[in-house]
GROMACS .gro file of C-alpha atoms in nm:
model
  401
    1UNK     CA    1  -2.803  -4.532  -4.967
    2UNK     CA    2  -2.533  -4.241  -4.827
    3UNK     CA    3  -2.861  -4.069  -4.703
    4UNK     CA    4  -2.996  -4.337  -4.514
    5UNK     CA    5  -2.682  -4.397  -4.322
    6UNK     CA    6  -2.629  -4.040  -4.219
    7UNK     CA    7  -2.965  -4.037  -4.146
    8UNK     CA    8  -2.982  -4.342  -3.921
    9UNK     CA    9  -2.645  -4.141  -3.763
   10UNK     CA   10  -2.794  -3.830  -3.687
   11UNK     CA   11  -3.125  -4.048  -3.523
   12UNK     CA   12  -2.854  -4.272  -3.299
   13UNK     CA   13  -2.673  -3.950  -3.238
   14UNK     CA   14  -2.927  -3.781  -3.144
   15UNK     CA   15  -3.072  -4.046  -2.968
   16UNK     CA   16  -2.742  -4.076  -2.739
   17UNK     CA   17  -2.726  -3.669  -2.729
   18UNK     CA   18  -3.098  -3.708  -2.550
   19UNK     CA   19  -3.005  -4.002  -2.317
   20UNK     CA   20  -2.681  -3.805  -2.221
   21UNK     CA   21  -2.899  -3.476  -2.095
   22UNK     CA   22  -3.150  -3.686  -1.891
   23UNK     CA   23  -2.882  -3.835  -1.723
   24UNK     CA   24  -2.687  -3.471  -1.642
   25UNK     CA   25  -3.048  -3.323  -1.519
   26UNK     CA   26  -3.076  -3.590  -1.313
   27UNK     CA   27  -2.751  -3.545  -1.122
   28UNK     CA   28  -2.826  -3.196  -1.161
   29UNK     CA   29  -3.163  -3.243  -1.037
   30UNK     CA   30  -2.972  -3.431  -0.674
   31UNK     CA   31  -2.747  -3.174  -0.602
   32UNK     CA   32  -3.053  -2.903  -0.547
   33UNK     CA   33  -3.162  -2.884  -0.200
   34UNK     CA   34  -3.522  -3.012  -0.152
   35UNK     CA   35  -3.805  -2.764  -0.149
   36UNK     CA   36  -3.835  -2.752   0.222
   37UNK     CA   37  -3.500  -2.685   0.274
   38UNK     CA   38  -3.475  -2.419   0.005
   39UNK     CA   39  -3.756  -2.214   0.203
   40UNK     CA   40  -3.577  -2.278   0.522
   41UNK     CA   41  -3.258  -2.075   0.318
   42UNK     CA   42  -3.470  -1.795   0.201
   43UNK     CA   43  -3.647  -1.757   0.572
   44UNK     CA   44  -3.239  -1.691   0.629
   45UNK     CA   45  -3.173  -1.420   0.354
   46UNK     CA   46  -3.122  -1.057   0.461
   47UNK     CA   47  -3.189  -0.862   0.205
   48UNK     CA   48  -3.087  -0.512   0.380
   49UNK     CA   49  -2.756  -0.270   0.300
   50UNK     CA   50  -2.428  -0.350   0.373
   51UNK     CA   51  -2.399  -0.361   0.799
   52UNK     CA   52  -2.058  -0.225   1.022
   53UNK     CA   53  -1.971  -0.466   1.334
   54UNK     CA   54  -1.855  -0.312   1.625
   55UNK     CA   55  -1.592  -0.399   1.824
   56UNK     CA   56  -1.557  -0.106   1.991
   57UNK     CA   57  -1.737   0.252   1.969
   58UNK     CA   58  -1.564   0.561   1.872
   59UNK     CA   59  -1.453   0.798   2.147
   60UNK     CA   60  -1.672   1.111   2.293
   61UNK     CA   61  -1.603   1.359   1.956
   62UNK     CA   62  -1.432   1.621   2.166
   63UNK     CA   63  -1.203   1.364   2.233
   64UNK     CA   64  -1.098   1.305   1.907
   65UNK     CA   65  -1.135   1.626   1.796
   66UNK     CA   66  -0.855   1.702   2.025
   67UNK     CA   67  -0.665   1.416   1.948
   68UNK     CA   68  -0.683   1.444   1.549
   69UNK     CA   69  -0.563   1.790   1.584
   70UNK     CA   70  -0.237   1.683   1.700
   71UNK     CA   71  -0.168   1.336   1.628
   72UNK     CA   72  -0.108   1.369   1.314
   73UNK     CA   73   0.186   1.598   1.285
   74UNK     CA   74   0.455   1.391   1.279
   75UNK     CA   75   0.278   1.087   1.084
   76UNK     CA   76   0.173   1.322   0.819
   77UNK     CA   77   0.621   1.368   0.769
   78UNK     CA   78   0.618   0.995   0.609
   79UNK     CA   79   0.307   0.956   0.509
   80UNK     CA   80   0.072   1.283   0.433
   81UNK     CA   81  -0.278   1.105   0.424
   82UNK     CA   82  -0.480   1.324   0.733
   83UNK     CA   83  -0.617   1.628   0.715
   84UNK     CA   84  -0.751   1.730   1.102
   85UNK     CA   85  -0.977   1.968   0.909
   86UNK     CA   86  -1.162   1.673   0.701
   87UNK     CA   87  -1.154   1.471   0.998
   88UNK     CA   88  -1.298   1.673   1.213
   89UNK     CA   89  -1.589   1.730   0.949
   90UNK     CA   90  -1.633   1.380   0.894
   91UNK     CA   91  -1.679   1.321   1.293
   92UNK     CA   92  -1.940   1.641   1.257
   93UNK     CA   93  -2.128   1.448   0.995
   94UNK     CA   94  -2.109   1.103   1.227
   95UNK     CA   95  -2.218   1.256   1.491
   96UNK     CA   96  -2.545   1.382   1.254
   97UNK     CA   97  -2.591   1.068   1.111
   98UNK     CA   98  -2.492   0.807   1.306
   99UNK     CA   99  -2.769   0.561   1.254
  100UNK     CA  100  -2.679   0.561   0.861
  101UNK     CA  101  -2.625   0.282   0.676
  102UNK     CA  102  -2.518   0.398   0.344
  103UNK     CA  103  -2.230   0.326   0.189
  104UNK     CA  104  -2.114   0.677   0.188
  105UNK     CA  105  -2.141   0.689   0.582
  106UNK     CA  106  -1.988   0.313   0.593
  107UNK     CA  107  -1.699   0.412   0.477
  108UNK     CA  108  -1.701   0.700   0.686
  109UNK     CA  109  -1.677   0.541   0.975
  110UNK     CA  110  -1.374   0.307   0.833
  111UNK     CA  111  -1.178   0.607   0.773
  112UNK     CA  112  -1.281   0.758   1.135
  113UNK     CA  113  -1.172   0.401   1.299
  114UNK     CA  114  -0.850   0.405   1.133
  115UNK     CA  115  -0.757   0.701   1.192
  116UNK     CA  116  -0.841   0.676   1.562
  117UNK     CA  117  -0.605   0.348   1.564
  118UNK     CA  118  -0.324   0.552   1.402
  119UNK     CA  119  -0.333   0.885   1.612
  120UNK     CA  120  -0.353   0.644   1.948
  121UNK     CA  121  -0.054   0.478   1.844
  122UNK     CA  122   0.142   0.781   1.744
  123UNK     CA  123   0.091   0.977   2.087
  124UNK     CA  124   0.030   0.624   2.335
  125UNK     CA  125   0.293   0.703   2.614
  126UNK     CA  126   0.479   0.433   2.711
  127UNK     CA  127   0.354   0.428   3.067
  128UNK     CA  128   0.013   0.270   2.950
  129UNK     CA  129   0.148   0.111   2.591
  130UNK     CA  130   0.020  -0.243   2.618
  131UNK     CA  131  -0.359  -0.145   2.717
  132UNK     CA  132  -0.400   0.175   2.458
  133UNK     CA  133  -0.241  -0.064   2.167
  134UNK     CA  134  -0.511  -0.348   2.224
  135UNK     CA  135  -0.747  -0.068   2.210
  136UNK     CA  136  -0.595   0.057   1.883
  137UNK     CA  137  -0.646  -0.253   1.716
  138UNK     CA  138  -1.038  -0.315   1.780
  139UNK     CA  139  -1.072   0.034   1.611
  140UNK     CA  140  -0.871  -0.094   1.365
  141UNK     CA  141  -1.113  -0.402   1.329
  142UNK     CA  142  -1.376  -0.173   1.294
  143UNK     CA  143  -1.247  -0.074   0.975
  144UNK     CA  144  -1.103  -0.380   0.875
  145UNK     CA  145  -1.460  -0.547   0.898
  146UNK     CA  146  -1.641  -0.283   0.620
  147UNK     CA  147  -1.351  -0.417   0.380
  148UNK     CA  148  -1.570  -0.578   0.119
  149UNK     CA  149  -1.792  -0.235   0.131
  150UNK     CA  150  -1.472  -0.080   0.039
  151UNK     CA  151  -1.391  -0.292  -0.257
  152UNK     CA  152  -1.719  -0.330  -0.378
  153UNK     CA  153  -1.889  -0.014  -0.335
  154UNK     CA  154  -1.533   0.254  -0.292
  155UNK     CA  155  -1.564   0.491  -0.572
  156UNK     CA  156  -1.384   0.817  -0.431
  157UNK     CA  157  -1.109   0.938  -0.226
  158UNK     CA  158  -1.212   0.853   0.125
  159UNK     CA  159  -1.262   0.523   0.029
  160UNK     CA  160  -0.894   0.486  -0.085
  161UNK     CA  161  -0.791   0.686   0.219
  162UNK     CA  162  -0.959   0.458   0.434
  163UNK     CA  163  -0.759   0.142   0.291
  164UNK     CA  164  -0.411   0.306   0.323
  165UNK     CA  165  -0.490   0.403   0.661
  166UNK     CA  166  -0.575   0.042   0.707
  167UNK     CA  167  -0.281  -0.081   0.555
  168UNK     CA  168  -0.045   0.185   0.719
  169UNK     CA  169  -0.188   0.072   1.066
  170UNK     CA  170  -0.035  -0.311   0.962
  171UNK     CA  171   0.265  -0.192   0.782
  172UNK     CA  172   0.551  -0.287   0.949
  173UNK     CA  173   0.371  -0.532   1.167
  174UNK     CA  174   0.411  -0.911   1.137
  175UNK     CA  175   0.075  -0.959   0.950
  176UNK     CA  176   0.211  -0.932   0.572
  177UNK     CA  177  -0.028  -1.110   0.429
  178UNK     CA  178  -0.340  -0.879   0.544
  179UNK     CA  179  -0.072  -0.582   0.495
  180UNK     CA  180  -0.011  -0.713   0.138
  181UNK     CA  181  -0.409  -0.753   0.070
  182UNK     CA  182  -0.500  -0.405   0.189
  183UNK     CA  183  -0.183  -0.229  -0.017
  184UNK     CA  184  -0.258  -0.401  -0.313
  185UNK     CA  185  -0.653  -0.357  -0.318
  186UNK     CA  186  -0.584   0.000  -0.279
  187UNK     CA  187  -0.315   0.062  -0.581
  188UNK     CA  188  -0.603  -0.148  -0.783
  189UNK     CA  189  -0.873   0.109  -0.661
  190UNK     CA  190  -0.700   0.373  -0.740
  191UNK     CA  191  -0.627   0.295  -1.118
  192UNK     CA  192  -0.983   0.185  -1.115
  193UNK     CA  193  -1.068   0.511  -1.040
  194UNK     CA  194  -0.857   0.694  -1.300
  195UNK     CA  195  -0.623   0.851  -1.055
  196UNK     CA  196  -0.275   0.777  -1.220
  197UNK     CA  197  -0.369   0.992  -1.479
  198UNK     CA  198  -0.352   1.354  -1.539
  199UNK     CA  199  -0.609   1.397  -1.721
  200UNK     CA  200  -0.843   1.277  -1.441
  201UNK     CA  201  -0.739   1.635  -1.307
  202UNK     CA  202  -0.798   1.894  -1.532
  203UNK     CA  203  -1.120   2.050  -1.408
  204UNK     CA  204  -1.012   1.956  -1.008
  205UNK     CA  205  -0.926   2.260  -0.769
  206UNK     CA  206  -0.543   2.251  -0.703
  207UNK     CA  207  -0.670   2.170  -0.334
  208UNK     CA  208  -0.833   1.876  -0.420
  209UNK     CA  209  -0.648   1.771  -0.692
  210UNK     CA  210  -0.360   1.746  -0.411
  211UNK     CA  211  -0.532   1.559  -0.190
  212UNK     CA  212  -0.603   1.281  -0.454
  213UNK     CA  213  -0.230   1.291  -0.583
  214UNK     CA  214  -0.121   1.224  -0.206
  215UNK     CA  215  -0.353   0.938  -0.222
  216UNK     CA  216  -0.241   0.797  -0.536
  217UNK     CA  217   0.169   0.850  -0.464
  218UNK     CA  218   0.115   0.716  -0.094
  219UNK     CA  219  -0.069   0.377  -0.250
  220UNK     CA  220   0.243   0.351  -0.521
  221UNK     CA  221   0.512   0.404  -0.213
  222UNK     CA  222   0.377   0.111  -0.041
  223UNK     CA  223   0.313  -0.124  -0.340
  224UNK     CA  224   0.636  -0.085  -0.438
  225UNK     CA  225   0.821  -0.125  -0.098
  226UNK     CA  226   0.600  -0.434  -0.049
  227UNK     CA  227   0.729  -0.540  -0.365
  228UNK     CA  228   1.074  -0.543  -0.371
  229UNK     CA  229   1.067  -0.700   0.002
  230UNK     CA  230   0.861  -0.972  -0.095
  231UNK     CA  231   0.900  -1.041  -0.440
  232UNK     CA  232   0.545  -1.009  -0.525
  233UNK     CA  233   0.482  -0.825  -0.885
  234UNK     CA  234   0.406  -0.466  -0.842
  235UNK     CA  235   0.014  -0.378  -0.901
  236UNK     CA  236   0.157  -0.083  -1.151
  237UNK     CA  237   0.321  -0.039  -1.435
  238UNK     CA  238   0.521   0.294  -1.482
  239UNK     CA  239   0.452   0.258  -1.833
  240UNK     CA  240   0.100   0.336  -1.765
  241UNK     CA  241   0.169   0.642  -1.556
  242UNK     CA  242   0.100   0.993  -1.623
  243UNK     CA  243   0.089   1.224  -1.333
  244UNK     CA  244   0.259   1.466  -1.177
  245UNK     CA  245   0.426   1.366  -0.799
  246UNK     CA  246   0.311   1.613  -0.559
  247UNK     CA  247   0.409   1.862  -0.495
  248UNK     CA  248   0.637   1.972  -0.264
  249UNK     CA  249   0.559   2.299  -0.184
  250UNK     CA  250   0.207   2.278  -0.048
  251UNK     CA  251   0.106   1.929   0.092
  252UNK     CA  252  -0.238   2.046   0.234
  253UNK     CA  253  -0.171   1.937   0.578
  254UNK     CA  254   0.026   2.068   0.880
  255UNK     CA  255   0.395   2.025   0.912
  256UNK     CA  256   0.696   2.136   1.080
  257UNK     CA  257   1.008   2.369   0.908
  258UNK     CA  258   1.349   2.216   0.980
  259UNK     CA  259   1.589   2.292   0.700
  260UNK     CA  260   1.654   2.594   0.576
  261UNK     CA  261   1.261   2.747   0.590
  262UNK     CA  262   1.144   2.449   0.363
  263UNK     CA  263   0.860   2.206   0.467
  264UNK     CA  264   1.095   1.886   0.544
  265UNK     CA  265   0.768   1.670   0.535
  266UNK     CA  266   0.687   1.790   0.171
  267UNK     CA  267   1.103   1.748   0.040
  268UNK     CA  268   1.101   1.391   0.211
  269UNK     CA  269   0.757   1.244   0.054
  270UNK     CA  270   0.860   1.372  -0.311
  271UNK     CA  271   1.191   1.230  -0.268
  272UNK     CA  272   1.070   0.898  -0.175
  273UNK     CA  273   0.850   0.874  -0.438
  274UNK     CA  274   1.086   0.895  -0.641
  275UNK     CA  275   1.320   0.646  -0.476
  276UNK     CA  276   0.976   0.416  -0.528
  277UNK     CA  277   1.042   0.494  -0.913
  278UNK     CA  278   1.368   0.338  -0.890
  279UNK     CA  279   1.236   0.035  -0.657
  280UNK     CA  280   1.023  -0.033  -0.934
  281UNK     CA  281   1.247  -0.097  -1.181
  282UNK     CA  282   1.507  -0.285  -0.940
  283UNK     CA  283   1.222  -0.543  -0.913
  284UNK     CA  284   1.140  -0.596  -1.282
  285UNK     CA  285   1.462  -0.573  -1.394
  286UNK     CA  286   1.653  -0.766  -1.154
  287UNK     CA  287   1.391  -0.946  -1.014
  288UNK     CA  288   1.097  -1.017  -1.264
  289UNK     CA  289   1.073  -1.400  -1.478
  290UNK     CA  290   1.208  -1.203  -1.823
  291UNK     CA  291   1.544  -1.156  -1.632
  292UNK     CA  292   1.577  -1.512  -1.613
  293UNK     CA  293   1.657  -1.512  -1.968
  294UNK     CA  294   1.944  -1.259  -1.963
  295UNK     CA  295   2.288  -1.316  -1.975
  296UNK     CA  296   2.504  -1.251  -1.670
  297UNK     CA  297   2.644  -0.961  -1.880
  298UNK     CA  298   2.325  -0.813  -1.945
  299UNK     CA  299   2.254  -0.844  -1.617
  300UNK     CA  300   2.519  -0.687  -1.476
  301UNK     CA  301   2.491  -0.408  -1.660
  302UNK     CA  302   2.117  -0.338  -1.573
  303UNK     CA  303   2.216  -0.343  -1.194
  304UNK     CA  304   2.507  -0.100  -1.216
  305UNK     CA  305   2.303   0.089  -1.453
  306UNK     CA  306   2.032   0.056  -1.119
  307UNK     CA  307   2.272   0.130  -0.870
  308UNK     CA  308   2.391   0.489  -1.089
  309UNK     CA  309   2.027   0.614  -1.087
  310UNK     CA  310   2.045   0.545  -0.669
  311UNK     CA  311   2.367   0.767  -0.655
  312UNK     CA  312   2.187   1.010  -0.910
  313UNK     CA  313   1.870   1.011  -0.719
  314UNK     CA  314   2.104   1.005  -0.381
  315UNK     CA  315   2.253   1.363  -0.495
  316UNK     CA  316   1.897   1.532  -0.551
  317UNK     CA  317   1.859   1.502  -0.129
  318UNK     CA  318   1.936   1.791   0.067
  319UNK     CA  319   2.303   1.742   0.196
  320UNK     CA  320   2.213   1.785   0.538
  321UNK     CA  321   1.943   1.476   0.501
  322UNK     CA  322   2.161   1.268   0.278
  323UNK     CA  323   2.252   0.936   0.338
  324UNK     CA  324   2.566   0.870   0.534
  325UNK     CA  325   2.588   1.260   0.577
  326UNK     CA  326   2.294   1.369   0.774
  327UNK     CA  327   2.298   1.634   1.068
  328UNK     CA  328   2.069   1.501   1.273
  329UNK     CA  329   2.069   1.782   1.523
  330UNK     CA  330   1.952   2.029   1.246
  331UNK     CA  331   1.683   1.755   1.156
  332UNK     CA  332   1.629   1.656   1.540
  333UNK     CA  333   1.256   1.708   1.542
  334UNK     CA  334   1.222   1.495   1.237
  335UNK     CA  335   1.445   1.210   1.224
  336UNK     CA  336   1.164   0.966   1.206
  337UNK     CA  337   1.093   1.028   0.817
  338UNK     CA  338   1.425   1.048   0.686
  339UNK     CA  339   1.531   0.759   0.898
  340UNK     CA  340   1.277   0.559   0.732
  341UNK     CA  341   1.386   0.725   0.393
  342UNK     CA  342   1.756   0.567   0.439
  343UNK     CA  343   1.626   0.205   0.563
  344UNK     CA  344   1.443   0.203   0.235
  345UNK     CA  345   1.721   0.349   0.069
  346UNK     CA  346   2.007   0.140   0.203
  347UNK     CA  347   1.750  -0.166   0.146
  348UNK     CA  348   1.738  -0.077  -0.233
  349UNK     CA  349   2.115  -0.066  -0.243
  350UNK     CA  350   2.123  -0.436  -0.048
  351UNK     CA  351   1.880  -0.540  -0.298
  352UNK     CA  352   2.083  -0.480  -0.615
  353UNK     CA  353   2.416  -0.653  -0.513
  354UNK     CA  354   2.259  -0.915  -0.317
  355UNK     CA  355   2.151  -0.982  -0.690
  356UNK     CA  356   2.511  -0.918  -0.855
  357UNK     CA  357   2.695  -1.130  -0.508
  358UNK     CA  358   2.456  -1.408  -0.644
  359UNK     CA  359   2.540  -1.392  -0.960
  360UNK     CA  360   2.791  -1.714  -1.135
  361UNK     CA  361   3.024  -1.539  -1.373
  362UNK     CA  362   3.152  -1.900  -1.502
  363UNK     CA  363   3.435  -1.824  -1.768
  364UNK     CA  364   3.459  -1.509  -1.784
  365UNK     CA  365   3.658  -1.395  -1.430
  366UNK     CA  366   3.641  -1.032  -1.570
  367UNK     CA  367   3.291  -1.019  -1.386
  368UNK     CA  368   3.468  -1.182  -1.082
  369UNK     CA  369   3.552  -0.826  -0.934
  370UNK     CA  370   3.200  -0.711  -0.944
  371UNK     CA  371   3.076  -0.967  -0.760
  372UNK     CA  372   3.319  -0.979  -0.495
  373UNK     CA  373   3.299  -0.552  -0.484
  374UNK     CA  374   2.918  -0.599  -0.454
  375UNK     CA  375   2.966  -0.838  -0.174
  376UNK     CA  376   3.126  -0.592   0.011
  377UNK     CA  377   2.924  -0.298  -0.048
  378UNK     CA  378   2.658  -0.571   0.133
  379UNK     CA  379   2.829  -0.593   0.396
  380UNK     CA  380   2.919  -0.162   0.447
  381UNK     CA  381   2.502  -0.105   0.347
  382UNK     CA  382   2.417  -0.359   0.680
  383UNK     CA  383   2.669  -0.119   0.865
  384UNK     CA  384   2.504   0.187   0.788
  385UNK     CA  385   2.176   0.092   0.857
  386UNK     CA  386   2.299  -0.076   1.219
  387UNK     CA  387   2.419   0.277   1.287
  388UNK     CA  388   2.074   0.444   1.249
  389UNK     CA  389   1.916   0.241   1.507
  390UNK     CA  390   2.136   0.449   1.706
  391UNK     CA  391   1.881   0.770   1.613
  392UNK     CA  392   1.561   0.596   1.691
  393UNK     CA  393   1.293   0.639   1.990
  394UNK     CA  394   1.304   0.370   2.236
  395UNK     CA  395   0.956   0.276   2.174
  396UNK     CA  396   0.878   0.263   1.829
  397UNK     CA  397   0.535   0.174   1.614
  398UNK     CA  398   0.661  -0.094   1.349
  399UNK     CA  399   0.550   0.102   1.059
  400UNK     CA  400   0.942   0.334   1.041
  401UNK     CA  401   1.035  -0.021   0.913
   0.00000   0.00000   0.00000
């Protein structure tokens, strides 16, 4: 008796199990395009490599050739990402094969485009600003447009130079969101490719190997400036770090001398990588959802313990590029990169006691002083960095900021 009802069960539930599939082919069946149609799509299909639009073409290569030998010299200060040697090889190899469509000569002629937006910028005079910036950007959308070549097919160096350049062409402009896309794409890339770790290294020529720990620093220094300014969760975790910073005796590209015989270029990129250290942890310790579930104790302590590594990290800075304390006239033909090293150094201090200013001490009015104290060191850090505008260019590309 039991068997025949769990037979006559499994028939009905079977049965209904049947029905149920007709039915979901059939809706399936109405939501495929008829057969006409789907040859009309495939008529449509291109089936070829990856293609570059043009919105503008490259400049004659003597040109450039001229032009990336000497752009780059003060650029390469903040943010040491050209080589005029590789670039002028990589226009030799454009020039050779131009009608390529690989993805090795794709991304190429990304990294060509962006550069050429970034060296007209730097050296535009201001006579003929307007018309050389509009030009600026279509190279720039030249590169921009190869972007998903980049993230799908990038597996080396240029292809991670190529998206910083892109993304320090934005920086500073009022375009965060494609600023924020092309940073964070290229921190992703290069863990992707292995680059945060030493290991990845070992059997690299120190040349090389430089070149590719640039790469990687210059990708941190941006994701974390983007996100302590925006909130947005850092693409890294320090945890997960193991390499070297650069180092700051040979950067691999030309530079100036300006303090006592030392490369100022080399002192001022380890130094703000370094400061990026510190940025990170401001953000997930201040900043980041587990903070939420401190007590305004613990919390207090974590940003003084913050704001003692800035003052530690302050004191490892040449005193004549220090912070409140610079001699600008012994730094006069390189004000540029340490003036953007204090903005993002007085913004990390703003950062922290914004936080502690913020914070509601209820009961316990011992913590009242802090937060009045931090208030006011608010208001001296917007002082300070009023009183550099006084040291900047008249005309000035938005990416100091």
């Amino acid at each position: 008796m039991i068997e025949q009802i769990c037979e006559t069960q499994m028939m009905t539930s079977n049965g209904s199990f049947d029905e149920n599939m007709m039915i979901l082919r059939d809706k399936l069946s109405a939501l495929f395009p008829d057969e006409n149609s789907v040859k009309s799509l495939k008529l449509q299909i291109s089936r070829g490599p990856f293609v570059l639009n043009k919105f503008t073409g490259l400049a004659q290569k003597a040109h450039l050739k001229s032009l990336f030998g000497i752009a780059f010299d003060d650029f390469n200060c903040s943010w040491p990402l050209f080589n005029p040697s590789i670039l002028i090889a990589l226009l030799d190899e454009q020039d050779i094969n131009d009608a390529a469509s690989t993805c090795e000569s794709l991304t190429r002629w990304g990294m060509l485009n962006s550069a050429a937006a970034i060296a007209i910028r730097s050296r535009t005079a201001k006579s003929s600003y307007n018309e050389m910036i509009d030009l600026s950007w279509h190279f720039f959308k030249n590169s921009f447009s190869l972007f998903s070549v980049l993230v799908s097919r990038g597996t080396d160096i240029l292809a991670l130079e190529t998206l910083l350049a892109m993304a320090l062409f934005t920086h500073g402009s009022t375009d965060l969101r494609t600023t924020s896309l092309l940073i964070s794409t290229a921190a992703r890339i290069s863990l992707t490719l292995g680059f945060h770790r030493e290991t990845f290294y070992t059997d690299m020529d120190p040349v090389r190997a430089e070149r590719h720990r640039r790469a990687f620093w210059i990708a941190y220094i941006l994701d974390q400036d983007m996100s302590i300014k925006t909130g947005l969760p850092s693409v890294y975790s320090n945890d997960d770090l193991g390499l070297d910073y650069a180092s700051s005796g040979s950067l691999g590209v030309p530079g100036k001398i300006a303090i006592s015989g030392s490369r100022v270029e080399a002192i001022v990129f380890r130094i703000r990588t370094e400061l990026a250290m510190i940025q990170s942890n401001i953000q997930s310790r201040l900043y980041s959802e587990k903070s939420a579930k401190m007590t305004v104790t613990q919390l207090l302590g974590a940003a003084m313990e913050l704001d003692h590594q800035l003052e530690e990290w302050k004191k490892t800075i040449p005193s004549e590029m220090q912070p409140g304390h610079t001699v600008w006239s012994a730094v006069a033909p390189l004000k540029e990169p340490i003036i953007s090293l204090h903005f993002a150094y007085y913004h990390a201090i703003d950062v922290i006691h914004s936080f502690v200013a913020r914070l509601k001490p209820g009961d316990d009015i011992t913590l009242l002083p802090q937060c009045v104290s931090s208030a006011l060191t608010q208001t001296s850090t917007a002082y300070e960095t009023i009183r550099l505008l006084q040291h900047l260019p008249p005309q000035l590309p938005g990416a100091l900021w």
